[in-house]
Coordinates of C-alpha atoms in Angstrom, one line a residue:
X225 CA -37.7 -37.1 -20.9
X226 CA -39.7 -40.1 -22.1
X227 CA -41.7 -42.9 -20.6
X228 CA -40.6 -46.6 -20.9
X229 CA -42.8 -49.6 -20.9
X230 CA -43.1 -49.8 -17.2
X231 CA -44.3 -46.2 -17.0
X232 CA -41.2 -44.9 -15.3
X233 CA -39.7 -41.7 -16.6
X234 CA -36.2 -42.0 -18.1
X235 CA -33.8 -39.5 -19.4
X236 CA -33.1 -39.7 -23.2
X237 CA -29.4 -39.9 -23.1
X238 CA -26.8 -41.8 -25.1
X239 CA -24.8 -44.6 -23.5
X240 CA -21.6 -42.5 -23.5
X241 CA -23.4 -39.7 -21.7
X242 CA -24.7 -42.0 -18.9
X243 CA -21.2 -43.2 -18.1
X244 CA -19.6 -39.7 -18.3
X245 CA -19.0 -38.7 -14.7
X246 CA -20.5 -41.4 -12.6
X247 CA -20.3 -40.8 -8.9
X248 CA -18.0 -37.7 -8.6
X249 CA -16.4 -37.2 -5.3
X250 CA -15.6 -33.9 -3.6
X251 CA -11.9 -34.3 -4.7
X252 CA -12.9 -34.4 -8.4
X253 CA -12.4 -38.1 -9.0
X254 CA -15.1 -40.0 -10.9
X255 CA -16.5 -43.5 -10.9
X256 CA -18.4 -44.8 -13.8
X257 CA -21.9 -46.2 -13.4
X258 CA -22.6 -49.8 -14.5
X259 CA -23.0 -49.8 -18.2
X260 CA -26.2 -51.2 -19.8
X261 CA -27.1 -51.9 -23.3
X262 CA -30.6 -50.5 -22.7
X263 CA -31.4 -47.4 -20.8
X264 CA -34.6 -49.0 -19.6
X265 CA -32.4 -51.6 -17.7
X266 CA -31.2 -49.0 -15.3
X267 CA -32.7 -49.3 -11.8
X268 CA -34.2 -46.3 -10.0
X269 CA -31.2 -46.4 -7.7
X270 CA -28.8 -46.1 -10.6
X271 CA -30.8 -43.1 -11.9
X272 CA -30.7 -41.4 -8.5
X273 CA -27.0 -42.0 -8.3
X274 CA -26.5 -40.5 -11.7
X275 CA -28.6 -37.4 -10.9
X276 CA -26.8 -36.9 -7.6
X277 CA -23.5 -37.1 -9.4
X278 CA -24.6 -34.5 -11.9
X279 CA -25.8 -32.2 -9.2
X280 CA -22.5 -32.5 -7.4
X281 CA -20.6 -31.9 -10.6
X282 CA -22.6 -28.7 -11.2
X283 CA -21.9 -27.6 -7.6
X284 CA -18.2 -28.1 -8.1
X285 CA -18.3 -26.0 -11.2
X286 CA -20.1 -23.1 -9.5
X287 CA -18.2 -23.3 -6.1
X288 CA -15.1 -21.2 -5.5
X289 CA -11.9 -23.2 -6.2
X290 CA -9.7 -24.8 -3.5
X291 CA -6.6 -26.8 -3.5
X292 CA -8.7 -29.9 -3.8
X293 CA -10.1 -28.6 -7.1
X294 CA -6.6 -29.2 -8.6
X295 CA -5.7 -32.3 -6.6
X296 CA -4.9 -34.2 -9.7
X297 CA -3.4 -31.2 -11.6
X298 CA 0.1 -30.4 -10.3
X299 CA 0.8 -28.2 -13.3
X300 CA -2.1 -25.8 -12.4
X301 CA -1.1 -25.9 -8.7
X302 CA 2.4 -24.9 -9.7
X303 CA 1.1 -22.1 -11.9
X304 CA -1.2 -20.6 -9.3
X305 CA 0.8 -21.1 -6.1
X306 CA 4.5 -21.9 -7.0
X307 CA 4.4 -25.2 -5.1
X308 CA 5.5 -28.1 -7.3
X309 CA 2.6 -30.3 -6.5
X310 CA -0.8 -30.5 -4.7
X311 CA 0.9 -32.7 -1.9
X312 CA 3.5 -30.0 -1.2
X313 CA 0.8 -27.2 -1.2
X314 CA -1.4 -29.3 1.2
X315 CA 1.6 -30.0 3.4
X316 CA 2.3 -26.3 3.7
X317 CA -1.4 -25.5 4.6
X318 CA -1.3 -28.1 7.3
X319 CA 2.0 -26.7 8.6
X320 CA 0.6 -23.2 8.7
X321 CA -2.5 -24.6 10.5
X322 CA -4.5 -21.3 10.5
X323 CA -7.3 -22.7 12.7
X324 CA -9.1 -19.8 14.5
X325 CA -6.4 -17.3 13.4
X326 CA -8.3 -16.4 10.2
X327 CA -11.9 -15.5 9.6
X328 CA -14.1 -17.6 7.4
X329 CA -15.5 -15.0 5.0
X330 CA -17.6 -17.8 3.4
X331 CA -14.4 -19.5 2.3
X332 CA -12.8 -22.4 3.9
X333 CA -9.1 -22.6 4.8
X334 CA -8.1 -24.3 1.5
X335 CA -9.9 -21.7 -0.6
X336 CA -8.4 -18.8 1.3
X337 CA -5.0 -20.4 1.1
X338 CA -5.3 -20.7 -2.7
X339 CA -6.6 -17.2 -3.1
X340 CA -3.6 -15.7 -1.2
X341 CA -1.0 -17.6 -3.2
X342 CA -2.7 -16.9 -6.5
X343 CA -2.2 -13.2 -5.5
X344 CA 1.4 -13.7 -4.5
X345 CA 2.3 -15.8 -7.5
X346 CA 0.4 -14.3 -10.3
X347 CA -0.5 -10.9 -8.8
X348 CA -4.1 -11.1 -9.9
X349 CA -6.2 -8.0 -9.4
X350 CA -8.4 -8.1 -6.3
X351 CA -11.4 -7.6 -8.4
X352 CA -10.5 -10.7 -10.6
X353 CA -10.0 -12.7 -7.5
X354 CA -13.3 -11.5 -6.0
X355 CA -15.2 -12.7 -9.1
X356 CA -13.3 -16.0 -9.2
X357 CA -14.0 -16.7 -5.5
X358 CA -17.5 -15.1 -5.5
X359 CA -16.8 -12.7 -2.7
X360 CA -16.5 -8.9 -2.5
X361 CA -13.4 -7.0 -3.5
X362 CA -13.1 -5.5 -0.1
X363 CA -13.3 -8.9 1.5
X364 CA -10.5 -10.1 -0.7
X365 CA -8.3 -7.2 0.4
X366 CA -9.0 -7.8 4.1
X367 CA -8.5 -11.6 3.7
X368 CA -5.2 -11.0 1.9
X369 CA -3.9 -8.6 4.5
X370 CA -4.9 -10.9 7.3
X371 CA -3.2 -13.9 5.8
X372 CA 0.1 -12.0 5.0
X373 CA 0.3 -10.9 8.6
X374 CA -0.4 -14.5 9.8
X375 CA 2.1 -16.1 7.4
X376 CA 4.7 -13.6 8.6
X377 CA 4.2 -14.6 12.1
X378 CA 4.4 -18.3 11.2
X379 CA 7.5 -18.1 9.0
X380 CA 9.4 -14.9 9.8
X381 CA 11.8 -16.7 12.2
X382 CA 12.5 -19.7 9.9
X383 CA 16.1 -19.7 8.5
X384 CA 15.7 -18.8 4.8
X385 CA 19.3 -18.4 3.8
X386 CA 20.9 -21.4 2.2
X387 CA 24.1 -22.8 3.6
X388 CA 27.3 -22.0 1.7
X389 CA 27.8 -25.8 1.2
X390 CA 24.4 -26.3 -0.3
X391 CA 24.8 -23.2 -2.6
X392 CA 28.2 -24.4 -3.9
X393 CA 26.9 -27.8 -4.6
X394 CA 23.9 -26.5 -6.6
X395 CA 25.6 -23.4 -8.1
X396 CA 24.2 -22.2 -11.3
X397 CA 26.5 -23.0 -14.3
X398 CA 26.7 -19.3 -15.3
X399 CA 28.5 -18.7 -12.0
X400 CA 31.5 -20.8 -12.9
X401 CA 33.7 -17.7 -12.7
X402 CA 32.6 -17.1 -9.1
X403 CA 32.7 -20.6 -7.5
X404 CA 32.7 -19.1 -4.0
X405 CA 29.7 -16.8 -4.5
X406 CA 26.8 -17.8 -2.1
X407 CA 24.6 -14.8 -2.2
X408 CA 23.6 -12.0 -4.6
X409 CA 22.3 -8.9 -2.7
X410 CA 20.6 -5.8 -4.3
X411 CA 18.2 -3.1 -3.5
X412 CA 14.7 -2.7 -5.0
X413 CA 13.2 0.7 -5.4
X414 CA 9.5 1.6 -5.9
X415 CA 8.3 5.0 -6.9
X416 CA 5.7 6.6 -4.6
X417 CA 3.6 9.7 -4.8
X418 CA 5.4 12.8 -3.5
X419 CA 4.3 13.2 0.2
X420 CA 2.8 16.5 1.2
X421 CA 4.9 16.6 4.3
X422 CA 8.2 18.4 3.5
X423 CA 10.2 16.1 5.8
X424 CA 8.7 13.1 4.2
X425 CA 9.6 14.5 0.8
X426 CA 13.2 14.8 1.9
X427 CA 13.7 11.3 3.3
X428 CA 12.0 9.6 0.3
X429 CA 13.7 11.6 -2.4
X430 CA 16.5 9.7 -4.2
X431 CA 18.9 11.6 -6.6
X432 CA 19.8 8.5 -8.6
X433 CA 16.0 7.8 -9.4
X434 CA 15.1 11.4 -9.6
X435 CA 12.0 11.0 -7.6
X436 CA 10.4 9.9 -4.3
X437 CA 11.0 6.1 -3.8
X438 CA 11.0 3.5 -1.1
X439 CA 13.8 0.9 -1.0
X440 CA 14.1 -2.6 0.3
X441 CA 16.9 -5.2 0.3
X442 CA 16.6 -8.4 -1.7
X443 CA 18.9 -11.4 -1.4
X444 CA 19.0 -14.2 -4.0
X445 CA 20.9 -17.5 -3.9
X446 CA 22.9 -18.2 -7.1
X447 CA 21.5 -21.8 -7.4
X448 CA 19.8 -23.4 -10.4
X449 CA 16.4 -21.7 -9.8
X450 CA 17.7 -18.4 -8.2
X451 CA 15.4 -18.5 -5.2
X452 CA 14.7 -15.3 -3.2
X453 CA 15.9 -16.0 0.3
X454 CA 15.3 -12.6 1.9
X455 CA 13.0 -9.6 1.2
X456 CA 13.3 -6.8 3.8
X457 CA 10.8 -4.3 5.1
X458 CA 10.4 -1.0 3.3
X459 CA 12.8 1.9 4.0
X460 CA 12.7 5.5 2.9
X461 CA 14.4 6.2 -0.5
X462 CA 17.2 8.4 0.9
X463 CA 18.9 5.6 2.7
X464 CA 22.2 4.4 1.1
X465 CA 22.6 0.8 0.0
X466 CA 25.4 0.3 2.6
X467 CA 23.2 1.5 5.5
X468 CA 20.3 -0.7 4.1
X469 CA 22.5 -3.7 4.2
X470 CA 23.6 -3.1 7.7
X471 CA 20.1 -2.4 9.0
X472 CA 18.8 -5.5 7.4
X473 CA 21.3 -7.7 9.1
X474 CA 23.4 -8.7 6.1
X475 CA 26.6 -8.2 8.0
X476 CA 25.4 -10.6 10.8
X477 CA 25.0 -13.7 8.6
X478 CA 27.0 -16.8 9.7
X479 CA 28.8 -17.5 6.5
X480 CA 32.3 -19.1 6.7
X481 CA 35.5 -17.3 5.8
X482 CA 36.4 -16.8 2.2
X483 CA 32.9 -16.7 0.7
X484 CA 31.8 -14.1 -2.0
X485 CA 28.7 -12.0 -2.0
X486 CA 27.9 -10.3 -5.3
X487 CA 26.5 -6.8 -5.1
X488 CA 26.4 -3.3 -6.6
X489 CA 28.9 -0.6 -6.0
X490 CA 26.8 0.9 -3.2
X491 CA 27.3 -2.2 -1.1
X492 CA 31.1 -2.0 -0.8
X493 CA 31.4 -2.8 2.9
X494 CA 35.2 -2.8 3.4
X495 CA 35.0 -3.0 7.2
X496 CA 32.8 -6.1 6.9
X497 CA 35.3 -7.7 4.4
X498 CA 38.1 -7.2 6.8
X499 CA 36.1 -8.3 9.9
X500 CA 34.3 -11.4 8.4
X501 CA 37.0 -12.1 5.7
X502 CA 34.3 -12.1 3.0
X503 CA 34.7 -10.7 -0.4
X504 CA 32.1 -8.4 -2.0
X505 CA 32.1 -9.0 -5.8
X506 CA 31.2 -5.6 -7.2
X507 CA 31.9 -3.7 -10.4
X508 CA 35.2 -1.9 -10.4
X509 CA 35.5 1.8 -9.7
X510 CA 37.2 4.2 -12.1
X511 CA 40.8 4.9 -11.4
X512 CA 42.3 8.4 -10.9
X513 CA 42.4 9.0 -14.6
X514 CA 38.7 8.2 -14.9
X515 CA 39.2 5.1 -16.8
X516 CA 39.1 1.3 -16.1
X517 CA 41.9 -1.2 -16.8
X518 CA 41.3 -4.0 -19.3
X519 CA 41.3 -6.4 -16.3
X520 CA 38.5 -4.3 -14.6
X521 CA 36.5 -4.2 -17.8
X522 CA 36.7 -8.0 -18.1
X523 CA 35.7 -8.5 -14.6
X524 CA 32.8 -6.0 -14.9
X525 CA 31.5 -7.9 -18.0
X526 CA 31.6 -11.2 -16.1
X527 CA 29.5 -9.7 -13.3
X528 CA 27.1 -8.1 -15.7
X529 CA 26.6 -11.4 -17.6
X530 CA 25.4 -13.2 -14.4
X531 CA 23.5 -10.4 -12.9
X532 CA 21.2 -10.3 -16.0
X533 CA 19.9 -13.7 -14.9
X534 CA 19.3 -12.3 -11.4
X535 CA 17.4 -9.3 -12.8
X536 CA 15.2 -11.6 -14.9
X537 CA 14.4 -13.7 -11.8
X538 CA 13.3 -10.6 -9.9
X539 CA 11.2 -9.2 -12.8
X540 CA 9.4 -12.5 -13.2
X541 CA 8.0 -12.2 -9.7
X542 CA 6.4 -8.8 -10.0
X543 CA 7.8 -7.9 -6.6
X544 CA 7.1 -4.2 -6.9
X545 CA 3.4 -5.0 -7.6
X546 CA 3.2 -7.2 -4.6
X547 CA 4.4 -4.5 -2.3
X548 CA 2.1 -1.8 -3.8
X549 CA -0.2 -1.8 -0.8
X550 CA 2.8 -1.4 1.5
X551 CA 3.8 1.8 -0.3
X552 CA 0.3 3.2 0.0
X553 CA 0.3 2.6 3.8
X554 CA 3.7 4.0 4.1
X555 CA 2.8 7.2 2.3
X556 CA -0.3 7.6 4.4
X557 CA 1.8 7.4 7.5
X558 CA 4.3 10.0 6.2
X559 CA 1.6 12.5 5.2
X560 CA 0.0 12.1 8.7
X561 CA 3.2 13.3 10.4

């Protein structure tokens, strides 16, 4: 600070510093103050305006982030939430319209929405989110659980499966050998601690995985970005893939005749193939001699080459980590029986 000729206190700052932020709005946009060749020429109103802008800028730096924090940064929005732009993320928030259905927890709706999708997209630890949003770890856990239940109620009945026409128009180039394929289905397994209850041990034990697991069905569309179109609830690990598909409603989908569904060997639903006139593209079984023909080997290699892309899409989403809390609740319910 120094005193100019008129006795008014002025801030000793360079011309470039005076123009830096100007009047910063809550959305992060800035407006430069009028430039002057002499700092003493600034009026008292200009200095007040500059100080207010600096205070607001400091507040924005210390406040928990919200969607509006990245209003002009679609790349960060995509990184944290998976939505391609701020406009889309904001549109989804308005569509959800949480209103009185979520508690405040010192965060507004936009901040809570961002927190939840940061967890879903990047699987940040609750402790990291707690520090980032300046709330307790327990509060983050409760907030996340409440929002997940609320989002389920909002979106569970929306049709997520893509139409056969859309899939075939946007089919990934690697599926050129399977032009009629409209869906890839698979089961995900997550290891769980061995339950104390003997019955629970039995229904969760899976010979293939050699331990106690929980299983769920996952369906992916073979389009350019391999979107996940369905993720089922959790089932005990002893359930077969075939029974899992039936109980999750895979056989009730309204696909036209002649389509193909790529799956593993356990999903060979011959009765569904005959009834729906669908074809399940699965690796070939061994013949009576315990060998595969050259045709079967070639077919198996084609299937493996495209399923690798699907496996990468699943791994990139850290799905087993996202359902970790569900496995804990499931095990507690088994042990209590």
